[in-house]
XYZ file of C-alpha atoms in Angstrom:
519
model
C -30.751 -9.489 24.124
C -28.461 -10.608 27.366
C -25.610 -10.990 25.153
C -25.972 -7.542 23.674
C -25.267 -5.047 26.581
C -25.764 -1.703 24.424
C -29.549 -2.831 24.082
C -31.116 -0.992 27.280
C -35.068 -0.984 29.202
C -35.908 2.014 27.496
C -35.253 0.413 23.955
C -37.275 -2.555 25.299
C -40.137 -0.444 25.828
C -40.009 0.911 22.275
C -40.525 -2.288 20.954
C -43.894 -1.991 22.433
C -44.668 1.943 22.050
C -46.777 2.496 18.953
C -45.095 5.836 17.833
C -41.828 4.369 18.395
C -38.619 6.728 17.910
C -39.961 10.423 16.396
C -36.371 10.838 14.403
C -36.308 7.913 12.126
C -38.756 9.572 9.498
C -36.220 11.773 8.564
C -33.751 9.449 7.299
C -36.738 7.358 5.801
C -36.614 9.406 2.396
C -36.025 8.518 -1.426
C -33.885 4.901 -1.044
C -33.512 4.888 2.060
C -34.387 0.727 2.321
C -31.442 0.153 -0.471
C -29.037 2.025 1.380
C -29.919 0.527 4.639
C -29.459 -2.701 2.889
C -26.406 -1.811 1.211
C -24.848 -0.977 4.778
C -26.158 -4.109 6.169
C -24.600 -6.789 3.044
C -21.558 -4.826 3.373
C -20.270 -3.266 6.618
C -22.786 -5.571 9.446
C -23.354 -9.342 8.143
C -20.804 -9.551 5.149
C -22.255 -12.820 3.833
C -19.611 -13.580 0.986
C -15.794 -13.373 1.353
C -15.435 -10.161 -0.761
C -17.631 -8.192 2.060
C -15.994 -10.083 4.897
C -12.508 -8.925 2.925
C -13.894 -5.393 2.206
C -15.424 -4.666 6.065
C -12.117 -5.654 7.262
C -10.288 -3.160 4.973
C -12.442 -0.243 5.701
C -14.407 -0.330 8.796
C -11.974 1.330 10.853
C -12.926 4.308 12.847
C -11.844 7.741 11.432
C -11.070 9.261 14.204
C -8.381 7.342 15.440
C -8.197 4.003 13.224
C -9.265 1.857 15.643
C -10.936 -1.678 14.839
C -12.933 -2.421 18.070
C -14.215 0.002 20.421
C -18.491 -0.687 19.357
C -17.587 0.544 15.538
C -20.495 2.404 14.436
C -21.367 3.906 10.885
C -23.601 6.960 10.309
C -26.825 6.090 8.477
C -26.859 9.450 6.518
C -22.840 9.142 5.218
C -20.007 6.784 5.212
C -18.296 7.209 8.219
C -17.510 4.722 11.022
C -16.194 6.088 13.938
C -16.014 4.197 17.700
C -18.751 3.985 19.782
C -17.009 3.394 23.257
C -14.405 7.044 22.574
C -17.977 8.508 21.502
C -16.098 9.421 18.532
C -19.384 8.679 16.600
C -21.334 10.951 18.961
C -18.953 13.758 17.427
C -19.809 13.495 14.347
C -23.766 12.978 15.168
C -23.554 16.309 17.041
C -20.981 18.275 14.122
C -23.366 16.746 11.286
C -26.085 17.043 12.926
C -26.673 13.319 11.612
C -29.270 11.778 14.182
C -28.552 7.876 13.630
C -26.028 5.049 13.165
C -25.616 1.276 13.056
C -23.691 -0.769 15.010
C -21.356 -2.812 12.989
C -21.331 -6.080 15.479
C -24.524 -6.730 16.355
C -26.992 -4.303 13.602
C -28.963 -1.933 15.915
C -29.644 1.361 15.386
C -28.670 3.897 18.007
C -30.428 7.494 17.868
C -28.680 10.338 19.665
C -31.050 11.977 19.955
C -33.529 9.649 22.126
C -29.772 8.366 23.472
C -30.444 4.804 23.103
C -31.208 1.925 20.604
C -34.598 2.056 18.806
C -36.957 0.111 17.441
C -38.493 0.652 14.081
C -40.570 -2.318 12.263
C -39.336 -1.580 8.468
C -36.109 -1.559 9.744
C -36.105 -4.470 11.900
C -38.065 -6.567 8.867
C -35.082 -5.386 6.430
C -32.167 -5.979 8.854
C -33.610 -9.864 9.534
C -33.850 -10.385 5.660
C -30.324 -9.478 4.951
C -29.153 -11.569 7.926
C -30.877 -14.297 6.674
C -29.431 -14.023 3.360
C -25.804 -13.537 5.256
C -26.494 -16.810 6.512
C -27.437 -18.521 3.398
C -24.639 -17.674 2.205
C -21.941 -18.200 4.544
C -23.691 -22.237 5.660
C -26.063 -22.639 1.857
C -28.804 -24.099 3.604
C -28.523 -23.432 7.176
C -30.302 -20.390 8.405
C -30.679 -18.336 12.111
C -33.698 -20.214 13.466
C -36.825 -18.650 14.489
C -39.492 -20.253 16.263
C -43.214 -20.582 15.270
C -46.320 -19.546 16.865
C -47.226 -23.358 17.667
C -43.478 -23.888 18.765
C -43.799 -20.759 20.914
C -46.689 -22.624 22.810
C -45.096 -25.980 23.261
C -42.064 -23.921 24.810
C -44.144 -22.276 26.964
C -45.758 -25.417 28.093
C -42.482 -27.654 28.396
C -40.100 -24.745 29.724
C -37.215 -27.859 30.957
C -34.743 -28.669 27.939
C -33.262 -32.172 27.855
C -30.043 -32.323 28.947
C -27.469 -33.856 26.549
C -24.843 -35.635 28.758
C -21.431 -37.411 28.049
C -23.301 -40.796 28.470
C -26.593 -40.589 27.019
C -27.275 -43.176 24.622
C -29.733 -40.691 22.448
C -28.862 -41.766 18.788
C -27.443 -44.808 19.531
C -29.216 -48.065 18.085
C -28.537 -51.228 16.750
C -29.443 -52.487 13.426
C -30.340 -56.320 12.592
C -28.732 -58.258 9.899
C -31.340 -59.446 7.655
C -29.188 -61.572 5.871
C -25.414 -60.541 4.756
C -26.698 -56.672 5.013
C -23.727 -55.704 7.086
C -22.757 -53.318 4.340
C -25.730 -51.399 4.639
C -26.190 -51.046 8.047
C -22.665 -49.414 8.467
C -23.167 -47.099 6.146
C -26.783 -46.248 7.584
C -24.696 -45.518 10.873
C -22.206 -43.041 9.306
C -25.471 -41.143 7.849
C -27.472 -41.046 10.717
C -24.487 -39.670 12.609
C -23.697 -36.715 10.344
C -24.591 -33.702 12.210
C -26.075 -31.598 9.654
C -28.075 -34.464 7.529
C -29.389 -34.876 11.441
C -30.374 -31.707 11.914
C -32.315 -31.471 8.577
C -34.349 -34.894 8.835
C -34.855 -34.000 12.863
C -36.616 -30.725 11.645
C -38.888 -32.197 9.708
C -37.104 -30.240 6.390
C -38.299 -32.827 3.380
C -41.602 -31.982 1.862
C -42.200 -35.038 0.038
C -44.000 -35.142 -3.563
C -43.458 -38.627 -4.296
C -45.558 -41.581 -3.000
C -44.433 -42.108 0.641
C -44.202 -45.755 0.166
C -41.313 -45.622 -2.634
C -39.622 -42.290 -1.532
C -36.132 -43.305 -0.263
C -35.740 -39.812 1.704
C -39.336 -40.452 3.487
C -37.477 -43.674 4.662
C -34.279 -42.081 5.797
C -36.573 -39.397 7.682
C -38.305 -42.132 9.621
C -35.191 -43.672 10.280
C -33.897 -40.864 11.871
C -36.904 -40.484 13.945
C -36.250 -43.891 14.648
C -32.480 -43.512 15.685
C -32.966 -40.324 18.006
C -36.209 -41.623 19.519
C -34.975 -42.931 22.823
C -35.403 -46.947 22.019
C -33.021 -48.822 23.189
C -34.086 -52.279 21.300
C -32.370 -52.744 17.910
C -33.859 -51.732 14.808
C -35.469 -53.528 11.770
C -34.304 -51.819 8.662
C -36.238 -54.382 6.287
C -38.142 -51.413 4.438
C -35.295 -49.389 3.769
C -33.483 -52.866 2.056
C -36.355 -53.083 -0.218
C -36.694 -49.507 -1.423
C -32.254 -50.364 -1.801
C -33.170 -53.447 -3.918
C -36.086 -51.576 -5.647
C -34.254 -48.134 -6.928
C -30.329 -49.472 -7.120
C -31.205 -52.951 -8.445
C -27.391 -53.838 -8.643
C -27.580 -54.054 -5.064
C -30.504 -56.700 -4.762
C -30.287 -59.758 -3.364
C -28.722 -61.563 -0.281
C -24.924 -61.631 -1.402
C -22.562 -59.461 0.760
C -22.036 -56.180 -1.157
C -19.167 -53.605 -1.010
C -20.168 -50.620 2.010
C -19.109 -48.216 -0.830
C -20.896 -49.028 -3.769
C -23.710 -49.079 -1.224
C -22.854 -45.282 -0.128
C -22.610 -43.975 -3.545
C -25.766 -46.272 -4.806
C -27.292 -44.576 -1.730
C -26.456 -40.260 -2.219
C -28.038 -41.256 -5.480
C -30.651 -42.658 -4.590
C -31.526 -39.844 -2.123
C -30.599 -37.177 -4.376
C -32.440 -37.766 -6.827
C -35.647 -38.207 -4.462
C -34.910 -34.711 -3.210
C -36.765 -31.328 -4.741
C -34.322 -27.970 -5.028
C -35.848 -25.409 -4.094
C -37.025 -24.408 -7.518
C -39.304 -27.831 -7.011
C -37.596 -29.112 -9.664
C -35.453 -32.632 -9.699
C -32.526 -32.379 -9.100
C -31.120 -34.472 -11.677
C -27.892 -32.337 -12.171
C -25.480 -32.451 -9.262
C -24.044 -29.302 -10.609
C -26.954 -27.251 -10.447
C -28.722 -29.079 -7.741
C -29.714 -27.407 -3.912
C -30.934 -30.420 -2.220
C -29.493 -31.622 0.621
C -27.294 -34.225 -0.001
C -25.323 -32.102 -2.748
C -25.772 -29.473 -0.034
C -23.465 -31.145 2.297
C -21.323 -34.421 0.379
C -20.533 -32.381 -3.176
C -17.593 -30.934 -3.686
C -15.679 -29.676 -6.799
C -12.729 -31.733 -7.974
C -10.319 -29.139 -10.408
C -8.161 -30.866 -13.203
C -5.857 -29.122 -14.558
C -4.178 -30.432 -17.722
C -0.853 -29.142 -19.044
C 0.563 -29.011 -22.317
C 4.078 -30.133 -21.958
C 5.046 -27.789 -25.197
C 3.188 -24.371 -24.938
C 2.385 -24.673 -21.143
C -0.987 -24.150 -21.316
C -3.309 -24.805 -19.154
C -7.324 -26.846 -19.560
C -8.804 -27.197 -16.502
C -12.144 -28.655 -15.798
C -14.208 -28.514 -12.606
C -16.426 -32.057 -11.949
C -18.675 -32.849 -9.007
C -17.931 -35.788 -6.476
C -19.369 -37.152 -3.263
C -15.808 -39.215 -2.023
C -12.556 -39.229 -3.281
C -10.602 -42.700 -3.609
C -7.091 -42.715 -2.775
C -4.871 -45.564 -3.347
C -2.773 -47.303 -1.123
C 0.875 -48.909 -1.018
C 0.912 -52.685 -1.732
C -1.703 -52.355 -4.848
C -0.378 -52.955 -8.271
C -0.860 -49.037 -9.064
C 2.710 -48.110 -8.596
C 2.678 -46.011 -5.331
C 4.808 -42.542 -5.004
C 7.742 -42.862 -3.267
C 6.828 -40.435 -0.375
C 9.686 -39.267 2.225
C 8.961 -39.856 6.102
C 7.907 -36.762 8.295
C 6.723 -34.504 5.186
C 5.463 -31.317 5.632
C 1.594 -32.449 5.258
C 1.817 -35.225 7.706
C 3.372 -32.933 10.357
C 0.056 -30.648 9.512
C -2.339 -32.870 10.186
C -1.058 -34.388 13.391
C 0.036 -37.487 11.386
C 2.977 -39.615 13.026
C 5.599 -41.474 10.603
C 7.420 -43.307 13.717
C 6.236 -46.376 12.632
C 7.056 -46.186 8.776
C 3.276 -46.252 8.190
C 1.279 -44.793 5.438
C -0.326 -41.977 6.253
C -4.225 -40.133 4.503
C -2.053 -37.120 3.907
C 0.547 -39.295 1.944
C -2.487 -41.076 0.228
C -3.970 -37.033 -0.445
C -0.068 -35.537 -1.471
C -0.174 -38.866 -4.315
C -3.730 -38.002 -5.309
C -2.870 -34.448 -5.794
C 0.649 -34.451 -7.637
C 0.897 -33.790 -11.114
C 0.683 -36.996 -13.602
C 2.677 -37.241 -16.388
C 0.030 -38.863 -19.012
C 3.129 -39.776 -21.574
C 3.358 -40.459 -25.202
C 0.323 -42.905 -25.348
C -2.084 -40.272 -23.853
C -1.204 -37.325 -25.883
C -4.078 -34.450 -25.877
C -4.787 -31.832 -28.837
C -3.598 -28.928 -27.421
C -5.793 -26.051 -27.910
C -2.999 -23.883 -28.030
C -0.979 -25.765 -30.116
C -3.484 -26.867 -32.036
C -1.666 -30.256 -32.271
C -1.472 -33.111 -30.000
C 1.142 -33.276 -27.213
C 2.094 -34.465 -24.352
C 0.858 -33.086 -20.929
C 0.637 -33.359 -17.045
C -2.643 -33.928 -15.228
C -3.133 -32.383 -11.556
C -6.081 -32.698 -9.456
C -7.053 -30.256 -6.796
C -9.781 -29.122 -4.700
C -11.389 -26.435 -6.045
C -14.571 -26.634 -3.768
C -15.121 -28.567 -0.415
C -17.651 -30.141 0.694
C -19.344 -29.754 3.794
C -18.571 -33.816 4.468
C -15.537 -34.968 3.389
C -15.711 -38.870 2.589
C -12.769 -40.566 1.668
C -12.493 -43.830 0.298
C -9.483 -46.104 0.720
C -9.188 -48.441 -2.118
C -8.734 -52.076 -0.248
C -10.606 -54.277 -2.659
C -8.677 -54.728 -5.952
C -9.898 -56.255 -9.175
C -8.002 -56.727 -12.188
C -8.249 -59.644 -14.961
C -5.131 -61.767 -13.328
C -5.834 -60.485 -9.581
C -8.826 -60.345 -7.145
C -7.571 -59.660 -3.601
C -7.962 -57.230 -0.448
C -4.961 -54.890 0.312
C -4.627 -54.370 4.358
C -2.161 -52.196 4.420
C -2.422 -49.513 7.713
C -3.247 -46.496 7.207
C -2.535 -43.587 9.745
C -5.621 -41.217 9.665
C -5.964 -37.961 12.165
C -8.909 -36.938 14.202
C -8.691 -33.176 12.761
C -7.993 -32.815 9.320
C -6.459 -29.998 7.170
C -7.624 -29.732 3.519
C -5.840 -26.402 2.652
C -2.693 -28.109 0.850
C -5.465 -29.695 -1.409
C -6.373 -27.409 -2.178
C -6.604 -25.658 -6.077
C -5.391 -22.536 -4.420
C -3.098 -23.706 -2.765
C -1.210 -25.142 -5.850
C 1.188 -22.507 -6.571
C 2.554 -23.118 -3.234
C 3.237 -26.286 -4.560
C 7.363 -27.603 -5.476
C 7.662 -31.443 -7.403
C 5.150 -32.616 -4.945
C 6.591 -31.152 -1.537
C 4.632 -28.263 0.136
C 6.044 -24.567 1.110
C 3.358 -22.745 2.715
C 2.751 -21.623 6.253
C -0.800 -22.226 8.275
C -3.021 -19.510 8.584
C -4.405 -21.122 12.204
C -7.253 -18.577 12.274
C -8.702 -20.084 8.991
C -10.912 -22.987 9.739
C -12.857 -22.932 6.357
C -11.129 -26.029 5.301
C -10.323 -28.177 8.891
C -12.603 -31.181 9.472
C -12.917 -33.644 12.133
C -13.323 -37.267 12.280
C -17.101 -38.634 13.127
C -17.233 -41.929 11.664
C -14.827 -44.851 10.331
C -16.020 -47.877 8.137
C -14.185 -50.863 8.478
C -13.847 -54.563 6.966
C -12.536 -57.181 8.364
C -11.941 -60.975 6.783
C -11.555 -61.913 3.170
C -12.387 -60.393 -0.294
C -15.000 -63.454 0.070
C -15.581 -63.837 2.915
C -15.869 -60.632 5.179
C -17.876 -58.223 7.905
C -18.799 -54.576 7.833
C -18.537 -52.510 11.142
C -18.480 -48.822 11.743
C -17.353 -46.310 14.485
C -19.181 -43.584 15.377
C -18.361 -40.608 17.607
C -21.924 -39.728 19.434
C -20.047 -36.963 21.590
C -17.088 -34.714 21.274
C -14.331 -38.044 22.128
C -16.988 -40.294 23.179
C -16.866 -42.868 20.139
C -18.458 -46.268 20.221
C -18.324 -49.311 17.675
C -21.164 -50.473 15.866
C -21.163 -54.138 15.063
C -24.706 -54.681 13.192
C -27.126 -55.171 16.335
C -24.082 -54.818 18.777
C -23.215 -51.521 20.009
C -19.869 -51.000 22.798
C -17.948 -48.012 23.430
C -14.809 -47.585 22.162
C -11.786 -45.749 22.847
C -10.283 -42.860 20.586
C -6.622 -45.478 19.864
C -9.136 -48.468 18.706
C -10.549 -45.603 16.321
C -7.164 -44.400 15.142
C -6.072 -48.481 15.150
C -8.428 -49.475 12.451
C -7.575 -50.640 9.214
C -9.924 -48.031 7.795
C -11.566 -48.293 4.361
C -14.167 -45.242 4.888
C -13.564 -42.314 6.821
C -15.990 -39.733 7.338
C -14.766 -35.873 8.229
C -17.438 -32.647 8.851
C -16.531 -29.093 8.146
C -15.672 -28.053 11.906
C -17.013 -24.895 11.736
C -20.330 -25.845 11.095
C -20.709 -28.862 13.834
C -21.714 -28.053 16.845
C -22.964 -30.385 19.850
């Protein structure tokens, strides 16, 4: 309520007065809850982009076609007008219409009382379209609201723990129990994604499997573990035997590769995971559990038919994307220094080196498939010859990427270290599919909307290998705190600086949606 300044004492008080404000039953006739909803989805919280697009079109006041100025809109007819010229008290007193909404913030003024009211029925409909808003706008993630027993806990512990730049809270080691550097890397990266925190740290799984062999119950308790305050490292023995019990490949005491053990891992956990039907979620493309919730995204493939120029595209699910890298036998696209994308993404080419925007612009150029691949063209109705063009259609809320080091073919078996240059802030929007018409022979004309942050992600964690194809070790750097980053070396935890971050050889780099991280 101290952020909202129109809310005064008097409206306060309503919330406790019984009879409340004496002019709301007249609007309260016929549908009056669908049209208060109605005004809510589309002119206050705007959950999807076409109400955000349409608010911003037409909520303008029309008086004097201002934007700002406390934009209200009558409750009885459409018409926004400003609060703060008192252009909406106007049209109150020449329509004799007695109440409006506030567009910003959803209260209801009456001018006749001259202040914000209180009314239950409204108050219960405007927190179930907010809530919906929010559902839509972060899936999951929802305004919080505290329970009775929460209520009492906060009464009774009133001091909040302070979160400083060198508090060690989520920061534990994990023991090698034999060649299991892979997993405990990757177990690092998780446990340090904000949102996959937040969920396990608010006790959000409802398990219905048996505790014992439930892979998410695991992760939960590991969490638990992480943020508990212990300093001493921890023993991940139980989750390596739920590992070697549900991904089977994975068994054993041989050194394993940190992404197999990722992707063996999302599955693992997403299939553990209920929707919120209750159902399994055995199809990732029709799945709400959390880990689809935040690492699936929607890869686009558009295929071209080099004769009629039509167009098949298909839209598949992935949890990383795997870009290759100069020095492998794939033959690499000649890429010129200083492109457009690297200069978006903070990239520098001073050095000659390879940059994750050059390793993106190769992913996502068109592919000529040639006269061995030919596809029936449903157009043609014969088969031709076509391009192939992957895009982003949908991100995801982690963005994992997955530089191919290891290479195995049946004449070579070897470990590519060629540097990579990777940012700390990340721009997906050339990626993306809607972004492709903006697209020339592989070189990018577009200009950067800098208000739109839908599809900017920064760095939080970097996998790394070091050694042989053989004969090698797993280590991973986290960032715990907006810059504060430290490595994590198995049981062995330093801090580390932002350049031996950006240094790294880098085979798995971890990015989160900015606007939905917070501290």
């Amino acid at each position: 309520l101290a952020s909202q300044p129109a809310w005064t004492g008097s409206a306060l008080r309503d919330l406790n007065s019984p009879a409340g404000c004496p002019h709301v039953n007249g609007f309260k006739v016929d549908n009056w809850k669908q049209n208060l909803r109605v005004i809510y989805q589309c002119f206050v919280w705007s959950g999807s982009a076409e109400t955000r697009k349409r608010k911003a079109k037409s909520c303008i006041c029309h008086m004097c076609g201002a934007h700002l100025n406390r934009l209200h809109s009558c409750l009885y007819c459409v018409f926004f007008a400003c609060f703060a010229k008192k252009h909406i008290h106007e049209h109150a007193k020449s329509k004799r219409h007695n109440l409006a909404i506030d567009l910003l913030y959803g209260g209801i003024y009456c001018f006749m009382c001259q202040d914000y009211i209180y009314d239950k029925e409204m108050e219960q409909i405007a927190k179930e379209e907010q809530r919906k808003a929010w559902k839509m706008l972060h899936g999951f993630y929802s305004t919080w609201e505290p329970t009775k027993r929460e209520l009492e806990l906060l009464r009774h512990n009133p001091k909040r723990r302070r979160i400083t730049s060198n508090c060690t809270i989520g920061l534990r080691g994990l023991i090698n129990l034999g060649n299991t550097c892979f997993m405990n890397c990757i177990v690092q990266a998780l446990t340090h994604t904000p949102l996959l925190r937040d969920f396990f740290l608010s006790d959000r799984h409802k398990c219905e499997m048996q505790s014992n062999s439930c892979l998410v119950c695991e992760m939960s308790q590991l969490f638990q573990e992480f943020y508990s305050g212990h300093r001493s490292p921890h023993i991940p023995f139980r989750l390596l035997h739920l590992v070697w019990t549900h991904a089977r490949h994975l068994a054993g005491y041989e050194q394993q590769d940190a992404h197999e053990f990722l992707i063996a891992a999302l599955d693992v956990l997403h299939r553990h995971c209920k929707d919120d039907n209750g159902k399994k979620a055995n199809n990732p493309n029709h799945c709400n559990c959390i880990i689809d919730q935040i690492f699936t995204g929607g890869l686009q493939s558009d295929v071209t038919c080099q004769a009629c120029h039509g167009v098949s595209t298909t839209i598949d699910p992935f949890w990383d994307i795997s870009l290759d890298l100069p020095g492998s036998s794939t033959p690499f696209w000649p890429l010129s220094p200083g492109g457009d994308g690297s200069a978006l993404n903070g990239e520098s080419h001073t050095t000659g080196a390879t940059t994750l925007t050059d390793c993106l612009r190769r992913f996502t150029r068109p592919e000529h498939l040639g006269s061995s691949a030919k596809i029936k063209c449903s157009g043609c109705h014969s088969y031709q010859e076509s391009t192939k063009q992957l895009t982003m259609k949908k991100l995801p809320i982690v963005a994992c990427f997955h530089l191919k080091r290891f290479e195995h073919s049946a004449k070579l078996r070897r470990k590519i270290t060629t540097y990579v240059s990777f940012p700390l802030e990340l721009d997906m929007t050339p990626f993306m599919a809607s972004s492709k018409e903006s697209r020339m022979n592989g070189q990018y004309q577009q200009t950067v909307d800098p208000f739109n942050n839908d599809n900017k992600y920064s760095l939080f964690a970097v996998v790394n290998h070091q050694g042989t194809l053989e004969s090698g070790h797993y280590t991973t750097f986290i960032r715990q705190h907006k810059d504060q980053w430290f490595k994590c070396d198995d049981a062995i935890i330093t801090k580390a600086s932002i350049k031996d971050v950006l240094d790294s050889e880098g085979y798995l780099l971890f990015y989160h949606k900015q606007f939905l991280e917070y501290e």
